[in-house]
CSV table of C-alpha atoms and ligand atoms in Angstrom, one decimal:
chain,number,residue,atom,x,y,z
A,1,MET,CA,0.8,0.2,-14.2
A,2,THR,CA,-1.2,3.2,-13.2
A,3,ARG,CA,0.7,6.5,-13.0
A,4,LEU,CA,-0.4,8.7,-10.1
A,5,THR,CA,-1.6,12.1,-11.2
A,6,PRO,CA,-1.3,15.4,-9.2
A,7,ASP,CA,-5.1,15.5,-8.7
A,8,LEU,CA,-5.1,12.1,-7.2
A,9,ILE,CA,-2.6,13.1,-4.5
A,10,GLU,CA,-3.4,16.8,-4.1
A,11,ASN,CA,-4.9,16.3,-0.6
A,12,VAL,CA,-2.1,14.0,0.8
A,13,PRO,CA,0.3,16.6,2.1
A,14,ASP,CA,-2.3,18.3,4.3
A,15,ASP,CA,-4.0,15.1,5.3
A,16,LYS,CA,-7.4,16.5,4.1
A,17,ILE,CA,-8.5,12.9,3.5
A,18,ASP,CA,-8.1,12.3,7.3
A,19,LEU,CA,-7.1,8.7,6.6
A,20,ASP,CA,-6.6,8.0,10.3
A,21,SER,CA,-10.3,8.6,11.1
A,22,ILE,CA,-11.3,6.2,8.3
A,23,LEU,CA,-8.8,3.6,9.5
A,24,VAL,CA,-9.7,3.9,13.1
A,25,ARG,CA,-13.4,3.6,12.2
A,26,SER,CA,-12.9,0.5,10.1
A,27,THR,CA,-10.0,-1.2,11.9
A,28,GLY,CA,-9.8,0.4,15.3
A,29,LYS,CA,-6.1,1.3,14.5
A,30,SER,CA,-4.2,4.3,13.2
A,31,MET,CA,-2.0,4.3,10.1
A,32,LYS,CA,1.1,4.2,12.3
A,33,ALA,CA,-0.2,1.2,14.3
A,34,LEU,CA,-1.2,-0.6,11.1
A,35,SER,CA,2.1,0.0,9.4
A,36,ALA,CA,4.0,-1.1,12.5
A,37,GLU,CA,1.9,-4.3,12.7
A,38,ALA,CA,2.6,-4.9,9.0
A,39,ALA,CA,6.3,-4.6,9.6
A,40,GLY,CA,6.2,-6.9,12.7
A,41,LEU,CA,7.0,-4.0,15.1
A,42,ASP,CA,5.3,-2.9,18.3
A,43,GLU,CA,2.4,-0.5,17.9
A,44,ASP,CA,4.2,2.1,20.0
A,45,VAL,CA,7.5,1.9,18.1
A,46,ASP,CA,9.3,5.3,17.9
A,47,PHE,CA,10.1,6.2,14.3
A,48,SER,CA,11.4,9.7,15.3
A,49,LYS,CA,15.0,8.7,15.4
A,50,TYR,CA,15.0,7.7,11.7
A,51,THR,CA,15.8,10.1,9.0
A,52,ALA,CA,14.7,9.9,5.3
A,53,ALA,CA,15.2,11.8,2.1
A,54,VAL,CA,12.7,11.8,-0.8
A,55,ILE,CA,14.3,12.4,-4.1
A,56,PRO,CA,12.3,13.8,-7.0
A,57,ILE,CA,13.1,11.7,-10.2
A,58,THR,CA,12.8,13.4,-13.6
A,59,SER,CA,13.4,10.4,-15.9
A,60,GLY,CA,10.7,9.0,-18.1
A,61,MET,CA,7.5,11.0,-17.8
A,62,GLY,CA,9.2,13.2,-15.2
A,63,VAL,CA,8.3,14.7,-11.8
A,64,ILE,CA,4.6,14.4,-10.7
A,65,GLY,CA,3.6,17.6,-9.1
A,66,GLY,CA,3.2,17.1,-5.3
A,67,PHE,CA,4.5,13.5,-5.3
A,68,SER,CA,7.7,14.0,-3.3
A,69,ARG,CA,6.0,16.4,-1.0
A,70,SER,CA,3.2,13.9,-0.4
A,71,VAL,CA,5.6,11.1,0.4
A,72,ASP,CA,7.5,13.4,2.7
A,73,SER,CA,4.3,14.3,4.6
A,74,ILE,CA,3.3,10.7,5.0
A,75,LEU,CA,6.8,10.0,6.5
A,76,LYS,CA,6.5,13.0,8.8
A,77,ARG,CA,3.0,11.8,10.0
A,78,LEU,CA,4.7,8.5,11.1
A,79,GLY,CA,7.2,10.6,13.1
A,80,VAL,CA,10.1,10.1,10.7
A,81,ASP,CA,12.6,13.0,10.3
A,82,SER,CA,12.1,13.4,6.6
A,83,HIS,CA,12.9,16.0,3.9
A,84,VAL,CA,12.7,16.4,0.1
A,85,THR,CA,16.2,16.8,-1.5
A,86,GLU,CA,16.8,20.1,-3.3
A,87,SER,CA,18.4,18.4,-6.3
A,88,THR,CA,16.7,15.7,-8.4
A,89,ASP,CA,18.0,12.3,-9.6
A,90,VAL,CA,21.6,11.2,-9.0
A,91,LEU,CA,22.6,14.6,-7.6
A,92,GLY,CA,19.7,14.3,-5.2
A,93,PHE,CA,20.9,10.9,-4.2
A,94,SER,CA,24.4,12.1,-3.5
A,95,GLU,CA,22.8,15.0,-1.4
A,96,ALA,CA,20.8,12.4,0.6
A,97,ILE,CA,23.8,10.2,1.2
A,98,SER,CA,26.0,13.2,2.2
A,99,ALA,CA,23.3,14.2,4.7
A,100,GLY,CA,23.7,10.8,6.3
A,101,VAL,CA,20.0,9.8,6.0
A,102,ASP,CA,18.8,6.3,7.1
A,103,MET,CA,16.4,5.9,4.2
A,104,VAL,CA,16.0,7.1,0.6
A,105,PHE,CA,12.6,7.1,-1.2
A,106,MET,CA,12.5,7.5,-5.0
A,107,ALA,CA,10.2,6.5,-7.8
A,108,ASP,CA,10.4,6.5,-11.6
A,109,ASP,CA,7.6,5.4,-14.0
A,110,SER,CA,8.0,1.7,-13.2
A,111,MET,CA,9.4,1.4,-9.7
A,112,PHE,CA,9.1,3.1,-6.4
A,113,ILE,CA,11.5,2.0,-3.6
A,114,ALA,CA,12.4,2.8,0.0
A,115,TYR,CA,16.1,2.0,0.4
A,116,ASN,CA,17.6,1.4,3.9
A,117,VAL,CA,21.1,2.9,3.5
A,118,ARG,CA,22.6,1.3,6.6
A,119,GLU,CA,21.4,-2.3,5.9
A,120,LYS,CA,21.6,-2.0,2.1
A,121,LYS,CA,18.1,-3.5,1.7
A,122,TYR,CA,15.1,-2.1,0.0
A,123,ILE,CA,11.3,-2.5,-0.1
A,124,THR,CA,9.2,-1.8,-3.2
A,125,ASN,CA,5.9,0.1,-3.2
A,126,PHE,CA,4.3,-3.0,-4.8
A,127,TYR,CA,5.1,-5.0,-1.7
A,128,GLY,CA,4.3,-2.2,0.8
A,129,THR,CA,0.9,-1.6,-0.9
A,130,ALA,CA,0.1,-5.3,-1.0
A,131,LEU,CA,1.1,-5.8,2.6
A,132,GLY,CA,-0.5,-2.6,3.9
A,133,TYR,CA,-3.9,-3.3,2.3
A,134,ALA,CA,-3.8,-6.9,3.4
A,135,VAL,CA,-3.2,-5.8,7.0
A,136,VAL,CA,-6.0,-3.3,6.7
A,137,LEU,CA,-8.4,-5.9,5.4
A,138,LYS,CA,-7.4,-8.4,8.1
A,139,ASN,CA,-8.1,-5.8,10.8
A,140,ALA,CA,-11.4,-4.6,9.2
A,141,ALA,CA,-12.6,-8.2,8.8
A,142,ASP,CA,-11.7,-9.2,12.4
A,143,GLY,CA,-9.1,-11.6,11.0
A,144,VAL,CA,-8.9,-13.5,7.7
A,145,ASP,CA,-7.9,-16.9,9.0
A,146,ASP,CA,-10.1,-19.5,7.4
A,147,LYS,CA,-12.1,-16.8,5.6
A,148,ASP,CA,-12.8,-16.7,1.8
A,149,VAL,CA,-11.0,-13.6,0.4
A,150,LEU,CA,-11.3,-12.4,-3.2
A,151,VAL,CA,-8.2,-10.7,-4.8
A,152,ILE,CA,-9.2,-8.8,-7.9
A,153,GLY,CA,-6.1,-8.2,-10.1
A,154,ALA,CA,-3.2,-10.6,-10.7
A,155,GLY,CA,-0.6,-7.9,-11.3
A,156,GLN,CA,2.3,-6.6,-9.2
A,157,VAL,CA,0.2,-5.7,-6.2
A,158,GLY,CA,-2.6,-8.3,-6.4
A,159,SER,CA,-0.2,-11.3,-6.8
A,160,ARG,CA,1.8,-10.2,-3.7
A,161,ALA,CA,-1.4,-9.5,-1.7
A,162,ALA,CA,-2.7,-13.0,-2.6
A,163,ILE,CA,0.4,-14.6,-1.2
A,164,ILE,CA,0.4,-12.4,1.9
A,165,LEU,CA,-3.3,-13.2,2.6
A,166,GLN,CA,-2.7,-16.9,2.2
A,167,ASP,CA,0.1,-16.6,4.7
A,168,MET,CA,-2.4,-15.0,7.0
A,169,GLY,CA,-4.6,-18.1,6.7
A,170,ALA,CA,-7.1,-16.8,4.2
A,171,SER,CA,-8.6,-19.0,1.5
A,172,VAL,CA,-7.8,-16.9,-1.5
A,173,THR,CA,-9.7,-16.7,-4.8
A,174,ILE,CA,-8.2,-14.7,-7.7
A,175,THR,CA,-9.9,-13.0,-10.5
A,176,ASP,CA,-8.6,-10.7,-13.3
A,177,LYS,CA,-10.3,-9.4,-16.4
A,178,ILE,CA,-7.3,-11.0,-18.3
A,179,LYS,CA,-8.2,-14.6,-17.5
A,180,GLU,CA,-4.8,-16.1,-18.3
A,181,LYS,CA,-3.1,-13.8,-15.7
A,182,ALA,CA,-5.5,-15.1,-13.0
A,183,SER,CA,-5.1,-18.7,-13.9
A,184,LYS,CA,-1.3,-18.5,-14.1
A,185,LEU,CA,-1.1,-16.9,-10.6
A,186,GLY,CA,-3.7,-19.3,-9.2
A,187,GLU,CA,-1.6,-22.2,-10.5
A,188,ARG,CA,1.7,-20.8,-9.1
A,189,ILE,CA,0.4,-20.2,-5.6
A,190,GLY,CA,-2.3,-22.8,-5.3
A,191,ALA,CA,-5.3,-20.5,-5.2
A,192,ARG,CA,-8.8,-20.9,-6.6
A,193,VAL,CA,-9.5,-18.9,-9.7
A,194,MET,CA,-12.8,-17.4,-10.9
A,195,ASP,CA,-13.0,-16.2,-14.6
A,196,ASP,CA,-16.2,-14.2,-14.0
A,197,VAL,CA,-15.0,-11.0,-12.2
A,198,GLU,CA,-18.6,-9.8,-11.5
A,199,GLY,CA,-19.7,-13.2,-10.2
A,200,ALA,CA,-16.6,-13.3,-8.0
A,201,LEU,CA,-17.3,-9.9,-6.5
A,202,ALA,CA,-21.0,-10.8,-5.9
A,203,SER,CA,-20.0,-13.9,-4.0
A,204,HIS,CA,-17.4,-12.5,-1.7
A,205,ARG,CA,-17.7,-10.5,1.5
A,206,PHE,CA,-14.0,-9.8,1.9
A,207,VAL,CA,-12.3,-8.3,-1.1
A,208,LEU,CA,-8.8,-6.9,-1.9
A,209,ASN,CA,-9.1,-5.0,-5.1
A,210,ALA,CA,-5.8,-4.3,-6.9
A,211,ALA,CA,-7.1,-3.3,-10.3
A,212,PRO,CA,-8.7,-0.3,-11.8
A,213,ALA,CA,-12.4,-1.1,-11.4
A,214,ILE,CA,-16.0,0.1,-11.2
A,215,PHE,CA,-18.0,-1.4,-8.4
A,216,PRO,CA,-21.8,-1.3,-9.1
A,217,GLY,CA,-23.7,-1.6,-5.8
A,218,ARG,CA,-25.8,-4.5,-7.1
A,219,LEU,CA,-22.6,-6.7,-7.0
A,220,ILE,CA,-21.6,-5.7,-3.5
A,221,MET,CA,-22.5,-8.1,-0.7
A,222,ASP,CA,-24.2,-6.6,2.4
A,223,GLY,CA,-21.5,-6.0,5.0
A,224,ALA,CA,-18.7,-6.3,2.5
A,225,VAL,CA,-15.2,-5.2,3.5
A,226,ILE,CA,-13.3,-3.9,0.6
A,227,SER,CA,-9.6,-2.9,0.8
A,228,THR,CA,-8.8,-1.3,-2.5
A,229,PRO,CA,-5.4,0.1,-3.6
A,230,GLY,CA,-6.5,-0.1,-7.3
A,231,VAL,CA,-6.8,3.2,-9.1
A,232,PRO,CA,-8.9,4.5,-10.6
A,233,HIS,CA,-11.9,2.9,-9.0
A,234,TYR,CA,-15.5,3.9,-8.5
A,235,PHE,CA,-18.2,2.8,-6.0
A,236,ASP,CA,-21.7,4.0,-6.5
A,237,GLU,CA,-24.1,5.1,-3.7
A,238,GLU,CA,-25.6,1.6,-3.3
A,239,ALA,CA,-22.1,0.2,-2.9
A,240,TRP,CA,-21.2,2.6,-0.1
A,241,ALA,CA,-24.5,1.9,1.6
A,242,LYS,CA,-24.1,-1.9,1.4
A,243,ALA,CA,-20.5,-2.2,2.3
A,244,LYS,CA,-19.3,-2.3,6.0
A,245,ALA,CA,-16.0,-0.7,5.0
A,246,ILE,CA,-14.4,0.5,1.7
A,247,ILE,CA,-10.8,1.5,2.4
A,248,HIS,CA,-8.7,3.4,-0.1
A,249,ASP,CA,-6.2,6.2,-0.2
A,250,PRO,CA,-4.0,7.1,-3.2
A,251,LEU,CA,-0.6,6.8,-1.6
A,252,GLU,CA,-0.4,6.7,2.2
A,253,ILE,CA,-1.2,3.1,3.2
A,254,GLY,CA,1.5,1.8,0.7
A,255,VAL,CA,4.1,4.4,1.6
A,256,ALA,CA,3.6,4.2,5.4
A,257,THR,CA,3.9,0.4,5.2
A,258,MET,CA,7.0,0.4,3.0
A,259,ALA,CA,8.6,3.0,5.4
A,260,ALA,CA,7.8,0.8,8.4
A,261,CYS,CA,9.2,-2.3,6.7
A,262,CYS,CA,12.3,-0.3,5.6
A,263,MET,CA,12.9,0.9,9.2
A,264,ALA,CA,12.2,-2.6,10.5
A,265,PHE,CA,15.4,-3.8,8.8
A,266,SER,CA,17.3,-1.6,11.2
A,267,ILE,CA,15.0,-1.9,14.2
A,268,LYS,CA,15.1,-5.7,14.2
A,269,LYS,CA,18.9,-5.7,13.9
A,270,GLU,CA,19.2,-3.3,16.8
A,271,GLY,CA,17.0,-5.7,18.8
A,272,GLU,CA,19.1,-8.7,17.9
A,273,SER,CA,22.3,-7.1,19.0
A,274,ARG,CA,21.1,-6.2,22.5
B,1,2YJ,O1,9.7,11.8,-8.6
B,1,2YJ,C1,8.6,11.9,-9.2
B,1,2YJ,O2,7.8,12.9,-8.9
B,1,2YJ,C2,8.1,10.9,-10.2
B,1,2YJ,N1,9.2,10.3,-10.9
B,1,2YJ,C3,7.3,9.9,-9.5
B,1,2YJ,C4,6.8,8.7,-10.3
B,1,2YJ,C5,5.8,7.9,-9.5
B,1,2YJ,N2,5.7,6.6,-10.1
B,1,2YJ,C6,4.5,6.1,-10.4
B,1,2YJ,O3,3.4,6.6,-10.2
B,1,2YJ,C7,4.6,4.8,-11.1
B,1,2YJ,N3,3.3,4.4,-11.6
B,1,2YJ,C8,5.2,3.7,-10.3
B,1,2YJ,C9,4.6,3.6,-9.0
B,1,2YJ,C10,4.7,2.2,-8.4
B,1,2YJ,C11,3.7,2.2,-7.3
B,1,2YJ,N4,3.2,0.9,-7.1
């Protein structure tokens, strides 16, 4: 699994990437609207009554400079009343619970979760990322129902994205440089598998890339729509010129989607009890 590095996320807190402009250009919707859609909520849902704490976690390879601050900024951009705890680890968790927050965000080297304290349910970043990028692809492609979609990478994010895209009505093909991984997933979920990653890329207009990858322009279809959580990745000039949309950010789409899903546990329950 790829570990985020401070340089990958250095622009996240100040929104220098201007993800919203990229998303509006390619999908017609803002990050907040897309995350709400992913969570099955109304586009104009008000997240401002929800509180969250982001806890820096020192275990394993330790704190990543800027990580907690970036997650906190992403939550604030959704309207969530969020803060980073002063303490780390278990002390940070007790600080968050004592403050009475609705949600807790924390990540170590192998897992990143958003925990809904009231409903005692959590969402992983694997799922949030898979769902967020699938919803982005669906909107940028004007729907994926009955369309051929390629998923590159049969790991934690790719396998979840493949299932989500199938549920959206897409006809999914899976490819992975480790052929056995792709064929195992294809068998499990009933999807087509292509062994030749380059051939698969060259023959698909709609792509969700969940693997570290280099995309030479000669392999990109004209008008391709590529939703790509995989890091690191690289698109050459020809690829940018040929593609209709290449959508990537290092953290925000996954975190915003997991946050919306985490709040949806409470919002849907509140709706039911009315
Ligand atoms: O609190 C911190 O600053 C660190 N413990 C954050 C660690 C973030 N974790 C990762 O980057 C891992 N690769 C796991 C992320 C799973 C995302 N799908």
